[in-house]
Coordinates of C-alpha atoms in Angstrom, one line a residue:
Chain M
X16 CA 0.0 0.0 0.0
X17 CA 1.2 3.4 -0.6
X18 CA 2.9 5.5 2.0
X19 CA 2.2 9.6 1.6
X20 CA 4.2 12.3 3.2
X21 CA 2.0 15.7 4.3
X22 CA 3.5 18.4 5.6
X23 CA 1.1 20.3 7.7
X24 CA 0.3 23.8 10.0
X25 CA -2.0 24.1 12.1
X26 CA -3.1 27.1 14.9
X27 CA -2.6 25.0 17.8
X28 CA -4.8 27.7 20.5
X29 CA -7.8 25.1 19.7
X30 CA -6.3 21.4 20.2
X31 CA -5.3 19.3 23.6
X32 CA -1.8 18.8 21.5
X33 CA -1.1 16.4 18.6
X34 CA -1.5 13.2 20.1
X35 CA -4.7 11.7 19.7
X36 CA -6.7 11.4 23.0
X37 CA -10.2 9.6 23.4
X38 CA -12.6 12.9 23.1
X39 CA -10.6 15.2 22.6
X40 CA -10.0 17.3 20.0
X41 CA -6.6 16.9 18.9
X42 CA -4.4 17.7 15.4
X43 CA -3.8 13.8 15.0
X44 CA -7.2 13.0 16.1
X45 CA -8.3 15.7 13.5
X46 CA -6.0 14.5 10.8
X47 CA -7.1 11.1 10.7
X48 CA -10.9 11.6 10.8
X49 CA -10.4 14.1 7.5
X50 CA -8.1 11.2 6.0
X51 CA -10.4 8.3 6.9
X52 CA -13.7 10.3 5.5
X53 CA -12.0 10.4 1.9
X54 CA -10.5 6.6 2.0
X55 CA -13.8 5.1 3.3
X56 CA -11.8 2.8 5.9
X57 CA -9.5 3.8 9.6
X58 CA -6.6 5.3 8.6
X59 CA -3.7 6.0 11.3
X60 CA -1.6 8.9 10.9
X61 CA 2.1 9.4 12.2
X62 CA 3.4 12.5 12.9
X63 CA 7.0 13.6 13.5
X64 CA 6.5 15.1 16.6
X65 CA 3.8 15.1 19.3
X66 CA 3.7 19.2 20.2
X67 CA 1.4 20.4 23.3
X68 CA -1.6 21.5 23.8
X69 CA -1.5 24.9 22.5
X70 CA 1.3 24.5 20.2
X71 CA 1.7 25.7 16.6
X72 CA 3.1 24.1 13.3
X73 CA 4.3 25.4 10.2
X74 CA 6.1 22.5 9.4
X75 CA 4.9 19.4 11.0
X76 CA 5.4 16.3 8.8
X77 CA 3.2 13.3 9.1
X78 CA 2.8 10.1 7.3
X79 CA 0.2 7.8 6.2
X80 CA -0.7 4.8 4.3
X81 CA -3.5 4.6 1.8
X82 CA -4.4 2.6 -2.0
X83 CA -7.3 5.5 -2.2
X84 CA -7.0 6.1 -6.5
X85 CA -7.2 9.7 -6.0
X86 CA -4.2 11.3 -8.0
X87 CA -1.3 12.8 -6.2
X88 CA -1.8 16.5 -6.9
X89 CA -5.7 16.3 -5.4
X90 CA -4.9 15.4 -1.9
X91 CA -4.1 18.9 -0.8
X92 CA -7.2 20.6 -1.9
X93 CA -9.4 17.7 -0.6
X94 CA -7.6 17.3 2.6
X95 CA -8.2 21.3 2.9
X96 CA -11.9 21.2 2.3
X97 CA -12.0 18.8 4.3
X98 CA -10.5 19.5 7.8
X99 CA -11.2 22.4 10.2
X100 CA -10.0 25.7 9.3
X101 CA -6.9 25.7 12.2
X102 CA -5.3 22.5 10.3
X103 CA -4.0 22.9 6.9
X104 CA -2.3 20.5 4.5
X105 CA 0.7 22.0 2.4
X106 CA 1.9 19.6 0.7
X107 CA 1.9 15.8 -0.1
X108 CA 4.5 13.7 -1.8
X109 CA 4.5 9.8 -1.9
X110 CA 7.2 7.9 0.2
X111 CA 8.8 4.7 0.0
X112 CA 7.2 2.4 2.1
X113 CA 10.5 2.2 4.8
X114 CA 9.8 6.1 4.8
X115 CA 8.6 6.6 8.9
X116 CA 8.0 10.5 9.7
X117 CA 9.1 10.6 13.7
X118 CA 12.1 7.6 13.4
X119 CA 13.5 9.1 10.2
X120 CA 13.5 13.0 11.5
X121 CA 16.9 14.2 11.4
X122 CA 16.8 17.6 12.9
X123 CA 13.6 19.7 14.2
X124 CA 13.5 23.5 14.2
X125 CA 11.5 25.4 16.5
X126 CA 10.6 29.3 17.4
X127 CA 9.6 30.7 20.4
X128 CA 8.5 34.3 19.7
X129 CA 8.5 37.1 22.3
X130 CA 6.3 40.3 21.7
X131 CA 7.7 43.1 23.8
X132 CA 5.4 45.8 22.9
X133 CA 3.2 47.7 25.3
X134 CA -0.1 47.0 24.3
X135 CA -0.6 43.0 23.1
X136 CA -1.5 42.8 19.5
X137 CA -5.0 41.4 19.0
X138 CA -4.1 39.4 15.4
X139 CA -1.0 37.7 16.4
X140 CA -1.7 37.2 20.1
X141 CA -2.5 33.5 19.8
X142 CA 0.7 32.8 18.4
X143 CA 3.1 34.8 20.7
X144 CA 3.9 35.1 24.0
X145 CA 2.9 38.4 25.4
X146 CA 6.2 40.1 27.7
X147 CA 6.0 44.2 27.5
X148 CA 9.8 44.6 29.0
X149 CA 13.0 45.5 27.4
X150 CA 15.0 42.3 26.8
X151 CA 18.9 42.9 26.6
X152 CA 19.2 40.4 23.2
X153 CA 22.7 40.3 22.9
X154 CA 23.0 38.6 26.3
X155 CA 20.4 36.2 25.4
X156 CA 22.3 35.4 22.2
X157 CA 25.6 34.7 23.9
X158 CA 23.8 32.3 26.7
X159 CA 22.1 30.7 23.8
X160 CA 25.3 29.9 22.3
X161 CA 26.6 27.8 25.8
X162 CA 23.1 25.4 24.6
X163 CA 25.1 24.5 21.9
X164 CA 26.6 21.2 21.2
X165 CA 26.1 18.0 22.3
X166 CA 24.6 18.0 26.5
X167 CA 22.3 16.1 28.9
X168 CA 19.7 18.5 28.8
X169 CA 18.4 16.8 32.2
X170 CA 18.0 20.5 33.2
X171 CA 15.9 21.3 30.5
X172 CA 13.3 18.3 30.6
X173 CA 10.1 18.6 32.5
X174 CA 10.0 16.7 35.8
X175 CA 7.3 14.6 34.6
X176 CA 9.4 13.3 31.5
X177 CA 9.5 9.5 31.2
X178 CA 12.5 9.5 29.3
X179 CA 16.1 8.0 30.7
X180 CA 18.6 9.3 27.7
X181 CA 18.6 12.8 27.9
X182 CA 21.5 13.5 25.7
X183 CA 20.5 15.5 23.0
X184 CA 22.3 17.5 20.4
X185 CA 21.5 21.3 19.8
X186 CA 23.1 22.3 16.1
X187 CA 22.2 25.9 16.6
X188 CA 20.1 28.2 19.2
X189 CA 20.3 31.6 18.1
X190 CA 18.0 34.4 19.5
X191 CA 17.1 37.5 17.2
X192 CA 15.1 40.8 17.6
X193 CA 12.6 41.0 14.7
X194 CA 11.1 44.9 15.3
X195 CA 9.1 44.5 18.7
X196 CA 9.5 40.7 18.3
X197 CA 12.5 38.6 20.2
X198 CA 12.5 35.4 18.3
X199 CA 14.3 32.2 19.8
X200 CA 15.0 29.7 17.4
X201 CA 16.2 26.2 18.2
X202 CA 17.7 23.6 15.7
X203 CA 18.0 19.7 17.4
X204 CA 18.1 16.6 17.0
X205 CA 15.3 15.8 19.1
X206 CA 14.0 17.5 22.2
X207 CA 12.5 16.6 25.6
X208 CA 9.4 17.6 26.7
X209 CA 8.7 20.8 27.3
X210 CA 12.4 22.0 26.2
X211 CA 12.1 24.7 23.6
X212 CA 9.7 26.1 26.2
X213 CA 12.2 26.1 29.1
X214 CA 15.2 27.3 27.4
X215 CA 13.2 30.3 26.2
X216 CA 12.1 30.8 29.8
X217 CA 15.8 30.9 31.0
X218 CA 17.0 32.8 28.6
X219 CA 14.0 35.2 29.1
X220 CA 15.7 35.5 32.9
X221 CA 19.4 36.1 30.6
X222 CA 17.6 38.5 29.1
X223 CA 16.3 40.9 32.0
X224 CA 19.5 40.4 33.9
X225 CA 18.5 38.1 36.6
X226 CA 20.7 35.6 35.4
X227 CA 24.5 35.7 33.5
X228 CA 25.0 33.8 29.8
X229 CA 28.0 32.9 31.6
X230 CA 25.4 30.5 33.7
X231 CA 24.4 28.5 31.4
X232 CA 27.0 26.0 31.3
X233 CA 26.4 25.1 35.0
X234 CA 23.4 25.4 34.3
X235 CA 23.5 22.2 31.9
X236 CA 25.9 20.0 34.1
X237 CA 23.7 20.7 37.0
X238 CA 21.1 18.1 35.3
X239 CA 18.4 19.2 37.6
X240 CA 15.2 21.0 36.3
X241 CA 15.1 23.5 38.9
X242 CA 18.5 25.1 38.0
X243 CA 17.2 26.6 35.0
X244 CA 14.6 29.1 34.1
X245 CA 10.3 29.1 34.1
X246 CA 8.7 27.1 31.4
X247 CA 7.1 29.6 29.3
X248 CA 3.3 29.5 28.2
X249 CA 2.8 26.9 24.9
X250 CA 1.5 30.0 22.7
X251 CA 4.6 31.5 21.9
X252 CA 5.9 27.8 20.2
X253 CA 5.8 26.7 16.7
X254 CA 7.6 24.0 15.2
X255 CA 8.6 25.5 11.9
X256 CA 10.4 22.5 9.9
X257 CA 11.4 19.0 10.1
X258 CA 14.7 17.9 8.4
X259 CA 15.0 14.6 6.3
X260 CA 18.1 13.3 4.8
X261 CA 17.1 12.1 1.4
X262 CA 15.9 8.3 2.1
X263 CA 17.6 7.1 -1.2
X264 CA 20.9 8.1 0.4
X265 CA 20.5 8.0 4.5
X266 CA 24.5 8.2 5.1
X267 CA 24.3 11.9 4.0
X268 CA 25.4 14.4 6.9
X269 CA 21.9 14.8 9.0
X270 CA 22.5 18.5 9.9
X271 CA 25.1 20.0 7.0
X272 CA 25.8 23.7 7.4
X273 CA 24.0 24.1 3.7
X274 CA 20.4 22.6 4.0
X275 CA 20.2 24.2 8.1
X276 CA 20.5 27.4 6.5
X277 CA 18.1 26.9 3.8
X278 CA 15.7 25.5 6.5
X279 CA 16.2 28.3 8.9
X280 CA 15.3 31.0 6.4
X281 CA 12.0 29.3 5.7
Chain S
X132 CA -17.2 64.7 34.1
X133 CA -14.4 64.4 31.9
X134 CA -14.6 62.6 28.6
X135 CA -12.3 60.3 27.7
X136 CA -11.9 59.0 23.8
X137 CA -9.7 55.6 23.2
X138 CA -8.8 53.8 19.8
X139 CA -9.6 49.9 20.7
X140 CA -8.6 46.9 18.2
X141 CA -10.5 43.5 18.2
X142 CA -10.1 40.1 16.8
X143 CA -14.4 40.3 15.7
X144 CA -14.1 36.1 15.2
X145 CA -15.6 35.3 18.4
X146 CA -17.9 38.7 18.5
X147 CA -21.7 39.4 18.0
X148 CA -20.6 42.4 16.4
X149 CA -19.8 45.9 18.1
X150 CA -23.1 46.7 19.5
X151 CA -24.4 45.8 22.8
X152 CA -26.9 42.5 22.6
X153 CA -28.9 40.9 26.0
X154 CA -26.6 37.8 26.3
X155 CA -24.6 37.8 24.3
X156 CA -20.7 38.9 23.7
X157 CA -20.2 41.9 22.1
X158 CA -17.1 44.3 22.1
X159 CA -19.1 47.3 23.6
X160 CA -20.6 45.2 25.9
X161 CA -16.9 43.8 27.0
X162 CA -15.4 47.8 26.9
X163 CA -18.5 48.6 29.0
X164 CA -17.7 45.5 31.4
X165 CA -14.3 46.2 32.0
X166 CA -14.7 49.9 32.5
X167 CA -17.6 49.3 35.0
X168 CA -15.3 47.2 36.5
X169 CA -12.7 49.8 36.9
X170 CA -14.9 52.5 38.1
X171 CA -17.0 50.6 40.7
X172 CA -20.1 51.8 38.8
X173 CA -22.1 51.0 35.2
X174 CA -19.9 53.4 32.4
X175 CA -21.5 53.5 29.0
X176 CA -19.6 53.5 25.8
X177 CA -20.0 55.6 22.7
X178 CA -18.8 53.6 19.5
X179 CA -17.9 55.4 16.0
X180 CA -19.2 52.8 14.1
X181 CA -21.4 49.4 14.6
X182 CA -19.5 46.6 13.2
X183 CA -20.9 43.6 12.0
X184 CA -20.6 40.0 13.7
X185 CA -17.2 38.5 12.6
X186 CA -15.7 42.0 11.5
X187 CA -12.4 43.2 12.5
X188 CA -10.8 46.0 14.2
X189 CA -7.9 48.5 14.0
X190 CA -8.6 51.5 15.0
X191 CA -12.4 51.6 16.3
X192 CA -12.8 54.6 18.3
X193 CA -14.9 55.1 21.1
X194 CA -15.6 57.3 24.3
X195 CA -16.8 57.5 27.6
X196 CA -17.5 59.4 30.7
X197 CA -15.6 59.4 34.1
X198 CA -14.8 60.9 36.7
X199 CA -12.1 58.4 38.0
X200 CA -9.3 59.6 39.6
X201 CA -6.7 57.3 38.0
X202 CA -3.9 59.1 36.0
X203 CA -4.4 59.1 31.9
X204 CA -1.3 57.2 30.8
X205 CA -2.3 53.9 33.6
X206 CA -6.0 53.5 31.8
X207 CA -4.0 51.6 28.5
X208 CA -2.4 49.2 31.2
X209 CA -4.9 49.1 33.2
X210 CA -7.7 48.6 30.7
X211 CA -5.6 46.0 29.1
X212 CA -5.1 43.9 32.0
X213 CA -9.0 43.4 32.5
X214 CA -10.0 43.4 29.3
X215 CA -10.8 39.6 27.0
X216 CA -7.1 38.6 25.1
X217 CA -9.1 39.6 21.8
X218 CA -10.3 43.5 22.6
X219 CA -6.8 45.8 23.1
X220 CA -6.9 49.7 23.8
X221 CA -4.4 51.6 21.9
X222 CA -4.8 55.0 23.6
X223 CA -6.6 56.9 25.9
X224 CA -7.0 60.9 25.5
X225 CA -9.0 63.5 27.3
X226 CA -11.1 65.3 24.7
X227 CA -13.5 67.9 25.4
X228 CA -16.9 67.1 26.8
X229 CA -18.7 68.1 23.5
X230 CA -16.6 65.3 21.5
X231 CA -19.0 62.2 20.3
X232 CA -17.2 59.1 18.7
X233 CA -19.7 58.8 16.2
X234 CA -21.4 61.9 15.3
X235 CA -17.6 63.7 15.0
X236 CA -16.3 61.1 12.7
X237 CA -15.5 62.7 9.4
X238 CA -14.5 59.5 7.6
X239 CA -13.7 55.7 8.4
X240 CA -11.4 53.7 6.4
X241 CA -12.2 50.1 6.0
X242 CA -9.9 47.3 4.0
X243 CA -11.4 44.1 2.6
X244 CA -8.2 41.5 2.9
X245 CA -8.1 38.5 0.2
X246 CA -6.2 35.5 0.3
X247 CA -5.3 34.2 -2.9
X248 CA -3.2 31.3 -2.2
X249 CA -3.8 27.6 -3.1
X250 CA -3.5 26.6 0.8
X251 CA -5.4 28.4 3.3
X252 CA -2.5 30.1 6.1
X253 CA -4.1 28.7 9.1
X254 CA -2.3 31.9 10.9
X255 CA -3.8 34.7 9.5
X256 CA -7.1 32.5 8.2
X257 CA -9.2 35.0 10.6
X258 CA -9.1 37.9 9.1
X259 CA -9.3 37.5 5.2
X260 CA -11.5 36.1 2.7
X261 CA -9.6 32.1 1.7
X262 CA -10.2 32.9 -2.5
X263 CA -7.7 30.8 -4.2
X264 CA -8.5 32.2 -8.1
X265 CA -6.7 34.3 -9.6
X266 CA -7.9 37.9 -9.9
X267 CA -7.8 40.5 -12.5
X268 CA -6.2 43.3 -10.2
X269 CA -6.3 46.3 -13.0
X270 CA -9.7 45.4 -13.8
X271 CA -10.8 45.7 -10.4
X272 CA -9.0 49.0 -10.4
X273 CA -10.4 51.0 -12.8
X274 CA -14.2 49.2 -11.0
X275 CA -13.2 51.0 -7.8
X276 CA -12.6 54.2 -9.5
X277 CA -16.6 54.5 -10.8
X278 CA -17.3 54.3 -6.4
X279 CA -15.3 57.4 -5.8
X280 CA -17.9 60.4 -5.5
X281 CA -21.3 61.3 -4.0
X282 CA -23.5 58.7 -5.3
X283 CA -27.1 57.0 -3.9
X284 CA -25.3 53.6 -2.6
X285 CA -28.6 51.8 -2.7
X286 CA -27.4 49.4 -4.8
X287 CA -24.5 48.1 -2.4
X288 CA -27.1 48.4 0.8
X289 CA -28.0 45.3 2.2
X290 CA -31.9 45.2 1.9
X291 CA -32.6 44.9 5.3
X292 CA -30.9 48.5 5.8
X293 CA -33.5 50.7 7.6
X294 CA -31.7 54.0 6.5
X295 CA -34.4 56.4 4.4
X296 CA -30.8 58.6 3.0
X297 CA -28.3 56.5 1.3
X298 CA -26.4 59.0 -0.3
X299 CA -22.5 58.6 0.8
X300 CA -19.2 59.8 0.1
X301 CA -16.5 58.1 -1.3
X302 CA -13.3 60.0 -0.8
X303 CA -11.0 57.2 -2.0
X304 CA -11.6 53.5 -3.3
X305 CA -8.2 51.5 -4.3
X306 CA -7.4 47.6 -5.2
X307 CA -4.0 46.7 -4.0
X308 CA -2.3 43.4 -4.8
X309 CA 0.2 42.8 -1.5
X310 CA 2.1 39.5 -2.5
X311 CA -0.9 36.9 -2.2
X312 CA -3.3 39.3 -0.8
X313 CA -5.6 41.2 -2.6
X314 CA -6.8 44.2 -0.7
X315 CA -9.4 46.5 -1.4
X316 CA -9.0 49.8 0.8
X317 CA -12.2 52.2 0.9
X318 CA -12.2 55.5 2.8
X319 CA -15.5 57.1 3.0
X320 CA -17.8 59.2 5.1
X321 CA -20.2 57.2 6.3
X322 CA -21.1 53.4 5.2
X323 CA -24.5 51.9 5.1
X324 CA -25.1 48.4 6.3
X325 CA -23.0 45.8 4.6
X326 CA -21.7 48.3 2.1
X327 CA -18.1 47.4 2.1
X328 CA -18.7 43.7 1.6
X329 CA -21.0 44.3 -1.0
X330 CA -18.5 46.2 -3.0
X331 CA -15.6 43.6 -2.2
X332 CA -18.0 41.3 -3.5
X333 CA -18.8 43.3 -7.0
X334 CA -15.0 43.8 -7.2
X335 CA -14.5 40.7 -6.8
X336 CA -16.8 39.4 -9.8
X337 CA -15.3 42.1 -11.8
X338 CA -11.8 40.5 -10.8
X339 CA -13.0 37.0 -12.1
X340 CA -14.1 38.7 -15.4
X341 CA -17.6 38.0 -15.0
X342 CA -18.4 41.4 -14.7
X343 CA -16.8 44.3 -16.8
X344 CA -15.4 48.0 -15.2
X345 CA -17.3 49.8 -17.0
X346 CA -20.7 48.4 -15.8
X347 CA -20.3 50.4 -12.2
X348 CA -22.0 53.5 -13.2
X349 CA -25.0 51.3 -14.7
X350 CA -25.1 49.6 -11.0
X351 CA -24.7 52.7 -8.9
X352 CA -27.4 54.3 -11.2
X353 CA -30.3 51.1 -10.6
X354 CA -30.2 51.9 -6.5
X355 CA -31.4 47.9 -6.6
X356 CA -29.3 45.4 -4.2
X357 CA -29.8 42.7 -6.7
X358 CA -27.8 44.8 -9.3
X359 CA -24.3 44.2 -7.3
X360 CA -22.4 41.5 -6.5
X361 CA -22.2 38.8 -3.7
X362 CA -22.0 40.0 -0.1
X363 CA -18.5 38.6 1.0
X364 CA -18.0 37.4 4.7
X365 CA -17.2 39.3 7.3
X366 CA -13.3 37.7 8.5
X367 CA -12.0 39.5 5.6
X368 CA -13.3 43.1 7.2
X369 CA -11.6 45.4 9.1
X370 CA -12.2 49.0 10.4
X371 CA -8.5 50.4 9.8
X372 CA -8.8 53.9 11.1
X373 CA -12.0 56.7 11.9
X374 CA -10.5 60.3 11.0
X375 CA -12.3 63.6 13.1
X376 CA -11.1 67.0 12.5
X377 CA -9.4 68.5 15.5
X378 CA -12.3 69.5 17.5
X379 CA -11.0 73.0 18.2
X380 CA -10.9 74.1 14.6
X381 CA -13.7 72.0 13.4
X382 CA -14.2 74.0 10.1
X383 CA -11.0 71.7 8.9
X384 CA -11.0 70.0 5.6
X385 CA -12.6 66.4 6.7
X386 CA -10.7 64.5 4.6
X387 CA -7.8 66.4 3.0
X388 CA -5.0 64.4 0.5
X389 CA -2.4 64.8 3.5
X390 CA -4.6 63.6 6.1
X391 CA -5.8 60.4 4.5
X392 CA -2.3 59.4 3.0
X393 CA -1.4 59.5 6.3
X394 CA -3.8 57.7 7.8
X395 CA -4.0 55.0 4.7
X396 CA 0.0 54.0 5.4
X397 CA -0.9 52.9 9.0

């Protein structure tokens, strides 16, 4: 049976997350009712990465099997019609069958955006985190840099995380002012729960002085979650992009200096 | 007691419109909550203009009464903090006692937002029209330009409008293309109800070619709804910016070149 590859975005304000949940209303959950309306039969959907509730994608890639006879180039405007105005298809592309969305994900990007203006702006409030205080960038930007690198990000990791190896690898973490906006932007390998969320949050505390870049490195080999910052609020989180290697040629380098770039500039 | 005049934005998705309703959520019932709230006894507020369910804010302006002691530059905070995440005050003046949101305004801008993409962008999906055709922007141009003037607007009335004069002003009526947006920008004096969509809609048939430019003045000229186009939702609405002459010179020129390029470049 045919494998497809989607690449989807979705305002996450409405869902309990992407992992399906008996009733509740979540992207997967979403995903799959949309996808098993047009094939007539269950289909299960696999996504790349299961983001919280209140999460956004721009870039979320799933897969999903299906012999449905509909050409390739009519999925995307079906799907659309089809599922709830927050969720929307951007692409799909058919996969070899070995193809698997979260096992095959080299690198993930992510951006937590910071709105320091005064007065919250009503359009884009659901997709950033309202803070109206100066925020010294170029401090964050040089404790961002310490993130860096391969670490046990034990520090970084919710409390309630399940999982035992947290070694991760961060290619890049670079923060940038975008007019009134402070934009943190994370590349990885792979990231524990709620990470992006509290690396923003202690670099936040970088960033209004109540904590040193030079900090950060204890910081990390402390591996205890309360050495590092607050976990900021999900709205300001969007997974913008998740890397493949080519599957026709897997050895190729997972995170070259080339394809980041082009990623990061999407 | 002083009079106080603010300039409010509003996400209208989750709205009954501006205008107060018995239960049910509207933005001048939310000003008027949160103001009560702050003064410790019922405040009424003064709207310039009643938008429609679903449509959008900018720069809605509005005033009320008060004889609170709190200093001017803490209402934006504090007004902020109490209001709904989707209602946000701008400013907050003191005008003179005379000043009335609505009867004062000289002109309103409004700007119809169309997204022509293939894919829906589930970001900004609230507050545009989702029309992925392509449209015939010079066409639609030289449309608009027939609107400009003092004409009986009958014809781009919605029928159930209860207003005996529908003679309006048209100081400026443009069709922009803005990357995949389509935006059509309409300053005026005074709107009747549904106007705005009504001509978005007739521009809009004229941008798909089933209507020609040069059959505005025969429209204006039947003063019958069912000689214009389509009414076009309300998420693609918003009320940019309401213009008043400075109230101590009110012989001013209401809506002089200057003043409205200004005003149009916000």
């Amino acid at each position: 049976m045919p494998r497809l590859k989607m690449v989807v975005a979705y305002d996450g304000t409405d869902f309990f997350g992407f992992q399906r949940q008996p009733d509740r209303r979540t992207v997967q959950g979403v995903l799959e009712e949309a996808i098993s309306r047009i094939c007539g039969r269950p289909v299960r959907v696999v996504g790349a990465g299961r983001t919280d509730a209140g999460v956004h994608a721009r870039g979320q890639v799933c897969h999903f099997d299906t012999s449905h006879p509909m050409p390739l180039d009519r999925w995307v405007p079906v799907l659309n019609r089809t599922l709830p105005r927050d969720v929307a298809v951007l692409s799909v592309e058919e996969v070899p069958a070995q193809f698997h969305a979260r096992k095959d994900a080299r690198w993930k990007i992510y951006r937590y955006a910071i709105d320091t203006r005064p007065v919250p702006d009503v359009f884009t409030r659901r997709f950033r985190l309202h803070f109206p205080f100066s925020l010294d960038v170029d401090a964050m930007s040089r404790a961002a840099a310490h993130l860096e690198g391969t670490h046990d990000f034990t520090s970084f990791s919710s409390a309630r995380s399940p999982v035992e190896n947290r070694v991760r690898t961060i290619h890049r973490c670079r923060v940038e002012r975008e007019g009134p906006l402070v934009l943190v932007e994370v590349v990885g390998n792979g990231f524990l729960y709620n990470m992006v969320r509290i690396i923003a949050g202690t670099l936040l505390e970088v960033g209004r002085g109540k904590r040193r870049p030079e900090e950060m490195p204890g910081i990390i080999r402390a591996r205890d979650r309360a050495a590092a910052g607050k976990t900021l609020p999900p709205e300001g989180l969007t997974m913008v992009e998740v890397g493949y290697v080519p599957w026709v040629e897997k050895e190729g380098d997972p995170a070259s200096g080339r394809r980041c770039e082009n990623a990061c500039s999407s």
